[in-house]
Amino acid sequence: MSSYLIETLKTRFPAAVLETHDFRGDETVLIKKEALPAAAAFLKDELGFDFLMDLTVADYLPREPRFELVCHFYSSKHNYRLRLKCPVAGTDARIASLTPFWAGANWFEREAYDMFGINFEGHPDLRRILMYDGFEGHPLRKDYPLKKRQPRIPHRD
Amino acid sequence: MGLETLFGHSYLTTRLDEAVNWARKYSFFNYPFVTACCGMEFMSTFASTYDIARFGAEYPRFSPRQADVLFVVGTVNEKLAPVLKRVYDQMCEPKWVVSFGVCATSGGFYDNYATVQGIDKIIPVDIYIPGCPPRPEAVLDGLLKLQQKVSTESVLDRKYR
């Protein structure tokens, strides 16, 4: 099954696909973030990707666009897998939420927001999911100080 | 058949500290504050193979108000720190704390934004048990060390640390 999904997406979104690669049948497509909702709808409704397996973010500081949204999809109907990535600028860390398409995106996006500070537009309840109230910053960003601690109660010394 | 039959209705003299500490060290009620994989070794220690009951410490109390020894078993993160502090504060004197495994002791390899670098940043600790996770033998050794420590204390001690 060589590059069927890549070719399909390239044909459907010729202006949005930035880069693709295919490694032993694992297909990856990098698209512009503006095209994400349209691509999501296409994947779900027409290609049968009914399962969002994972959604996360990678920080490529000092590169700009700094962040990359990484989504893994699975189609239980066709047994297809696809990795979809979107570059997100550090100066404008916003991207459309996938919650309208896959309800499971909800907590993934909250985690991505908590750890990387990406704002998912259209998310119903975008607040921290792992760190506590009062935690400042986003700890998995590459510029978060490695030794920085934010205790909730004073430490004994 | 026991020694007591030789003494009959007799009496023995001892120091109060000796008598009280003897009772304390062989009847620990422990509160397991279990957060991570160390809990598996903790359960093993308490189960029949290693049988911590041999040392009089088999009885977990799931209320800190009824417990003497707080076993902090596993990684404690900053989010959880106030909970641990509160559990400790609810325990009545005399009370002891055992730090079980390297994560509780020093944060272990979790030297990161989320993890408390040793529970002694939050509460005082009496015994540290090393290991990732510690073998049950190490836990029993830690318990014996705690018993030794208890036997050196006085009923007049007020820790209130």
Short mmCIF file of C-alpha atoms in Angstrom, two decimals:
data_model
loop_
_atom_site.label_atom_id
_atom_site.label_comp_id
_atom_site.label_asym_id
_atom_site.label_seq_id
_atom_site.Cartn_x
_atom_site.Cartn_y
_atom_site.Cartn_z
CA MET A 1 0.00 0.00 0.00
CA SER A 2 2.27 2.70 -1.17
CA SER A 3 1.39 6.25 -0.37
CA TYR A 4 -2.30 5.97 -1.10
CA LEU A 5 -3.22 8.42 1.66
CA ILE A 6 -0.45 10.83 0.72
CA GLU A 7 -1.59 10.94 -2.89
CA THR A 8 -5.23 11.33 -1.87
CA LEU A 9 -4.47 14.26 0.41
CA LYS A 10 -2.16 15.89 -2.12
CA THR A 11 -4.89 15.71 -4.74
CA ARG A 12 -7.56 17.01 -2.40
CA PHE A 13 -5.51 19.81 -0.78
CA PRO A 14 -2.81 20.72 -3.32
CA ALA A 15 -2.17 24.15 -1.80
CA ALA A 16 -2.10 23.03 1.84
CA VAL A 17 0.22 20.02 1.81
CA LEU A 18 3.71 21.23 2.69
CA GLU A 19 5.63 17.99 2.92
CA THR A 20 5.04 14.26 2.98
CA HIS A 21 6.99 11.17 3.72
CA ASP A 22 6.39 7.48 3.75
CA PHE A 23 8.47 5.08 5.78
CA ARG A 24 7.65 1.39 5.39
CA GLY A 25 3.98 2.15 4.97
CA ASP A 26 3.74 4.73 7.76
CA GLU A 27 2.52 7.81 5.99
CA THR A 28 3.06 11.33 7.25
CA VAL A 29 1.58 14.51 5.86
CA LEU A 30 2.55 18.02 6.92
CA ILE A 31 -0.18 20.56 6.19
CA LYS A 32 -0.74 24.25 6.79
CA LYS A 33 -2.59 24.89 10.01
CA GLU A 34 -5.30 26.90 8.24
CA ALA A 35 -6.29 23.75 6.38
CA LEU A 36 -6.55 21.58 9.49
CA PRO A 37 -10.35 21.71 9.99
CA ALA A 38 -11.02 20.94 6.34
CA ALA A 39 -8.48 18.13 6.34
CA ALA A 40 -9.93 16.72 9.56
CA ALA A 41 -13.43 16.69 8.11
CA PHE A 42 -12.13 15.00 4.98
CA LEU A 43 -10.24 12.35 6.94
CA LYS A 44 -13.16 11.59 9.15
CA ASP A 45 -16.08 11.72 6.74
CA GLU A 46 -14.56 10.52 3.50
CA LEU A 47 -11.56 8.40 4.41
CA GLY A 48 -13.14 6.72 7.42
CA PHE A 49 -10.61 7.79 10.07
CA ASP A 50 -12.86 7.22 13.06
CA PHE A 51 -10.20 7.20 15.75
CA LEU A 52 -7.86 9.97 16.88
CA MET A 53 -5.16 7.89 18.54
CA ASP A 54 -2.91 10.64 19.73
CA LEU A 55 -2.52 14.37 19.59
CA THR A 56 0.55 16.11 20.89
CA VAL A 57 2.98 18.92 20.17
CA ALA A 58 6.71 19.09 19.59
CA ASP A 59 8.80 22.18 20.30
CA TYR A 60 11.61 22.80 17.79
CA LEU A 61 13.07 25.93 19.36
CA PRO A 62 14.87 27.94 17.91
CA ARG A 63 13.30 27.03 14.58
CA GLU A 64 10.38 29.16 13.44
CA PRO A 65 7.61 28.02 13.07
CA ARG A 66 8.57 26.71 16.43
CA PHE A 67 5.88 24.18 17.27
CA GLU A 68 4.46 21.26 15.41
CA LEU A 69 1.09 19.71 16.18
CA VAL A 70 1.27 15.95 15.67
CA CYS A 71 -1.88 13.84 15.27
CA HIS A 72 -2.13 10.12 14.73
CA PHE A 73 -5.27 8.77 13.14
CA TYR A 74 -6.54 5.27 12.70
CA SER A 75 -9.36 3.95 10.56
CA SER A 76 -10.86 0.87 12.11
CA LYS A 77 -12.87 0.37 8.96
CA HIS A 78 -9.96 0.23 6.52
CA ASN A 79 -7.09 -0.44 8.91
CA TYR A 80 -5.28 2.71 7.73
CA ARG A 81 -3.00 4.81 9.86
CA LEU A 82 -1.93 8.36 9.18
CA ARG A 83 0.26 10.92 10.90
CA LEU A 84 -0.81 14.48 10.27
CA LYS A 85 1.39 17.38 11.33
CA CYS A 86 0.85 21.14 11.34
CA PRO A 87 3.50 23.79 11.94
CA VAL A 88 2.45 26.38 14.53
CA ALA A 89 4.31 29.66 14.95
CA GLY A 90 5.66 30.54 18.38
CA THR A 91 4.51 34.12 17.94
CA ASP A 92 0.98 33.01 17.15
CA ALA A 93 0.50 29.75 19.05
CA ARG A 94 -3.06 29.09 18.02
CA ILE A 95 -4.66 26.32 16.03
CA ALA A 96 -8.17 25.02 15.43
CA SER A 97 -9.45 22.45 17.89
CA LEU A 98 -10.25 18.94 16.68
CA THR A 99 -12.96 18.42 19.32
CA PRO A 100 -15.81 18.98 16.82
CA PHE A 101 -14.53 15.97 14.87
CA TRP A 102 -13.22 13.61 17.55
CA ALA A 103 -14.46 14.03 21.12
CA GLY A 104 -11.27 12.33 22.29
CA ALA A 105 -9.29 15.40 21.23
CA ASN A 106 -10.59 17.20 24.31
CA TRP A 107 -8.09 15.96 26.92
CA PHE A 108 -5.23 15.65 24.43
CA GLU A 109 -5.62 19.32 23.61
CA ARG A 110 -5.86 20.27 27.27
CA GLU A 111 -2.59 18.43 27.84
CA ALA A 112 -0.96 20.12 24.85
CA TYR A 113 -2.18 23.47 26.16
CA ASP A 114 -0.89 22.71 29.65
CA MET A 115 2.56 21.52 28.54
CA PHE A 116 3.21 23.72 25.49
CA GLY A 117 0.81 26.66 25.74
CA ILE A 118 -0.86 26.06 22.41
CA ASN A 119 -4.33 27.63 22.25
CA PHE A 120 -6.87 25.40 20.61
CA GLU A 121 -9.56 27.62 19.18
CA GLY A 122 -13.05 26.24 19.59
CA HIS A 123 -12.11 23.91 22.46
CA PRO A 124 -15.06 23.73 24.91
CA ASP A 125 -13.00 23.79 28.14
CA LEU A 126 -9.36 24.71 27.58
CA ARG A 127 -7.71 24.64 31.01
CA ARG A 128 -4.76 22.83 32.54
CA ILE A 129 -5.17 19.10 32.96
CA LEU A 130 -1.95 17.95 34.69
CA MET A 131 -0.34 20.92 36.43
CA TYR A 132 -2.05 22.67 39.32
CA ASP A 133 -3.84 26.00 39.49
CA GLY A 134 -1.30 28.75 39.91
CA PHE A 135 1.42 27.01 37.91
CA GLU A 136 3.05 29.55 35.65
CA GLY A 137 4.36 28.79 32.20
CA HIS A 138 4.36 25.62 30.15
CA PRO A 139 6.92 23.10 31.37
CA LEU A 140 7.62 21.13 28.19
CA ARG A 141 8.56 24.21 26.22
CA LYS A 142 12.26 24.12 25.46
CA ASP A 143 12.76 27.52 27.07
CA TYR A 144 11.19 26.51 30.40
CA PRO A 145 14.09 26.56 32.89
CA LEU A 146 15.18 23.00 33.61
CA LYS A 147 15.62 23.52 37.34
CA LYS A 148 12.64 25.76 37.91
CA ARG A 149 10.30 24.57 40.66
CA GLN A 150 6.94 26.01 41.63
CA PRO A 151 6.04 24.51 45.02
CA ARG A 152 2.51 24.88 46.29
CA ILE A 153 3.58 24.90 49.93
CA PRO A 154 6.84 26.21 51.37
CA HIS A 155 9.64 23.66 51.44
CA ARG A 156 11.36 22.82 54.70
CA ASP A 157 15.00 23.45 54.67
CA MET B 1 4.81 -23.42 78.31
CA GLY B 2 5.84 -19.79 78.10
CA LEU B 3 8.33 -17.95 80.22
CA GLU B 4 5.50 -16.44 82.25
CA THR B 5 4.77 -19.77 83.95
CA LEU B 6 8.15 -19.59 85.66
CA PHE B 7 7.34 -16.20 87.19
CA GLY B 8 3.80 -16.83 88.35
CA HIS B 9 2.21 -13.86 90.12
CA SER B 10 5.47 -12.04 90.31
CA TYR B 11 6.67 -8.67 89.00
CA LEU B 12 9.56 -7.26 87.07
CA THR B 13 11.21 -3.88 87.29
CA THR B 14 12.18 -1.84 84.26
CA ARG B 15 12.35 1.75 83.08
CA LEU B 16 9.17 3.36 81.75
CA ASP B 17 10.91 4.22 78.46
CA GLU B 18 11.94 0.62 78.01
CA ALA B 19 8.44 -0.69 78.59
CA VAL B 20 6.71 1.93 76.44
CA ASN B 21 9.21 1.69 73.60
CA TRP B 22 8.99 -2.09 73.67
CA ALA B 23 5.23 -1.81 73.17
CA ARG B 24 5.54 0.93 70.54
CA LYS B 25 8.14 -0.68 68.36
CA TYR B 26 6.34 -4.01 68.09
CA SER B 27 2.90 -2.60 67.33
CA PHE B 28 3.28 -0.08 64.53
CA PHE B 29 0.05 0.87 62.85
CA ASN B 30 1.12 2.14 59.49
CA TYR B 31 -0.52 4.42 57.00
CA PRO B 32 0.48 3.51 53.45
CA PHE B 33 0.73 6.66 51.31
CA VAL B 34 1.26 4.79 48.06
CA THR B 35 1.65 6.72 44.82
CA ALA B 36 3.69 4.62 42.43
CA CYS B 37 5.30 1.33 41.45
CA CYS B 38 7.02 0.96 44.85
CA GLY B 39 3.55 -0.02 46.03
CA MET B 40 4.05 -3.46 44.47
CA GLU B 41 7.06 -4.17 46.69
CA PHE B 42 5.18 -2.70 49.61
CA MET B 43 2.33 -5.16 49.05
CA SER B 44 4.81 -7.98 48.69
CA THR B 45 6.41 -7.05 52.01
CA PHE B 46 3.02 -7.14 53.68
CA ALA B 47 1.94 -10.39 52.08
CA SER B 48 2.61 -13.87 53.38
CA THR B 49 5.99 -14.53 51.69
CA TYR B 50 7.81 -11.77 53.56
CA ASP B 51 5.19 -11.39 56.29
CA ILE B 52 5.84 -8.10 57.99
CA ALA B 53 3.54 -9.36 60.76
CA ARG B 54 6.59 -11.10 62.19
CA PHE B 55 7.73 -7.64 63.29
CA GLY B 56 4.35 -6.52 64.61
CA ALA B 57 3.76 -3.99 61.84
CA GLU B 58 1.22 -5.76 59.70
CA TYR B 59 -1.77 -3.63 60.45
CA PRO B 60 -2.42 -0.79 58.00
CA ARG B 61 -4.77 1.93 59.14
CA PHE B 62 -6.35 3.84 56.32
CA SER B 63 -6.90 6.85 58.51
CA PRO B 64 -3.83 8.89 59.43
CA ARG B 65 -5.45 9.67 62.79
CA GLN B 66 -5.07 6.03 63.83
CA ALA B 67 -1.59 5.50 62.45
CA ASP B 68 1.88 5.68 64.00
CA VAL B 69 4.09 5.26 60.96
CA LEU B 70 3.60 7.02 57.66
CA PHE B 71 5.01 4.98 54.78
CA VAL B 72 5.52 7.31 51.82
CA VAL B 73 5.79 4.83 48.99
CA GLY B 74 6.61 6.30 45.59
CA THR B 75 7.03 9.58 43.77
CA VAL B 76 5.51 12.68 45.32
CA ASN B 77 4.98 15.62 43.00
CA GLU B 78 4.42 19.26 43.79
CA LYS B 79 0.71 18.88 43.10
CA LEU B 80 0.45 16.22 45.79
CA ALA B 81 2.74 17.86 48.36
CA PRO B 82 -0.02 19.71 50.29
CA VAL B 83 -1.95 16.44 50.59
CA LEU B 84 1.07 14.65 52.06
CA LYS B 85 1.63 17.52 54.50
CA ARG B 86 -1.99 17.38 55.57
CA VAL B 87 -1.93 13.61 56.10
CA TYR B 88 1.20 14.00 58.23
CA ASP B 89 -0.33 16.82 60.26
CA GLN B 90 -3.37 14.69 61.05
CA MET B 91 -1.30 11.95 62.66
CA CYS B 92 -1.05 11.96 66.45
CA GLU B 93 2.26 11.96 68.33
CA PRO B 94 4.22 9.81 68.59
CA LYS B 95 4.63 9.41 64.86
CA TRP B 96 7.35 8.34 62.47
CA VAL B 97 7.86 8.63 58.76
CA VAL B 98 9.47 6.10 56.43
CA SER B 99 10.57 7.23 52.99
CA PHE B 100 10.20 4.17 50.78
CA GLY B 101 12.33 4.06 47.62
CA VAL B 102 14.52 6.61 45.88
CA CYS B 103 11.70 8.74 44.49
CA ALA B 104 10.30 9.50 47.92
CA THR B 105 13.82 9.94 49.25
CA SER B 106 15.33 12.26 46.65
CA GLY B 107 13.03 12.47 43.65
CA GLY B 108 15.04 9.64 42.07
CA PHE B 109 15.60 10.18 38.38
CA TYR B 110 12.62 12.54 38.21
CA ASP B 111 14.71 15.69 38.44
CA ASN B 112 12.07 17.81 36.78
CA TYR B 113 9.48 20.57 37.09
CA ALA B 114 6.83 18.35 38.68
CA THR B 115 8.57 16.25 41.29
CA VAL B 116 9.43 17.04 44.91
CA GLN B 117 13.14 16.33 45.32
CA GLY B 118 12.66 14.19 48.42
CA ILE B 119 9.71 14.22 50.82
CA ASP B 120 11.95 15.69 53.53
CA LYS B 121 11.30 18.98 51.74
CA ILE B 122 7.73 18.62 53.01
CA ILE B 123 7.79 16.55 56.22
CA PRO B 124 10.50 15.20 58.55
CA VAL B 125 11.66 11.66 57.78
CA ASP B 126 12.99 9.04 60.21
CA ILE B 127 14.11 6.22 57.94
CA TYR B 128 15.08 6.23 54.26
CA ILE B 129 14.87 2.95 52.37
CA PRO B 130 16.90 3.00 49.16
CA GLY B 131 16.01 1.04 46.04
CA CYS B 132 14.07 1.42 42.84
CA PRO B 133 11.97 -0.16 44.13
CA PRO B 134 13.46 -1.59 47.33
CA ARG B 135 13.40 -5.34 47.76
CA PRO B 136 11.12 -6.55 50.56
CA GLU B 137 14.24 -7.51 52.51
CA ALA B 138 15.34 -3.88 52.34
CA VAL B 139 11.95 -2.78 53.63
CA LEU B 140 12.15 -5.17 56.56
CA ASP B 141 15.66 -3.92 57.26
CA GLY B 142 14.30 -0.37 57.25
CA LEU B 143 11.58 -1.40 59.65
CA LEU B 144 14.14 -2.94 62.01
CA LYS B 145 16.17 0.27 61.82
CA LEU B 146 13.04 2.19 62.76
CA GLN B 147 12.48 -0.14 65.70
CA GLN B 148 16.03 0.51 66.86
CA LYS B 149 15.45 4.20 66.56
CA VAL B 150 12.21 4.03 68.53
CA SER B 151 13.90 2.09 71.29
CA THR B 152 16.31 5.00 71.84
CA GLU B 153 13.57 7.57 72.31
CA SER B 154 12.01 8.76 75.53
CA VAL B 155 8.35 9.19 76.41
CA LEU B 156 9.31 12.73 77.40
CA ASP B 157 10.39 13.57 73.86
CA ARG B 158 8.14 16.02 72.13
CA LYS B 159 8.97 16.19 68.52
CA TYR B 160 6.39 18.61 67.12
CA ARG B 161 8.81 19.20 64.31
#
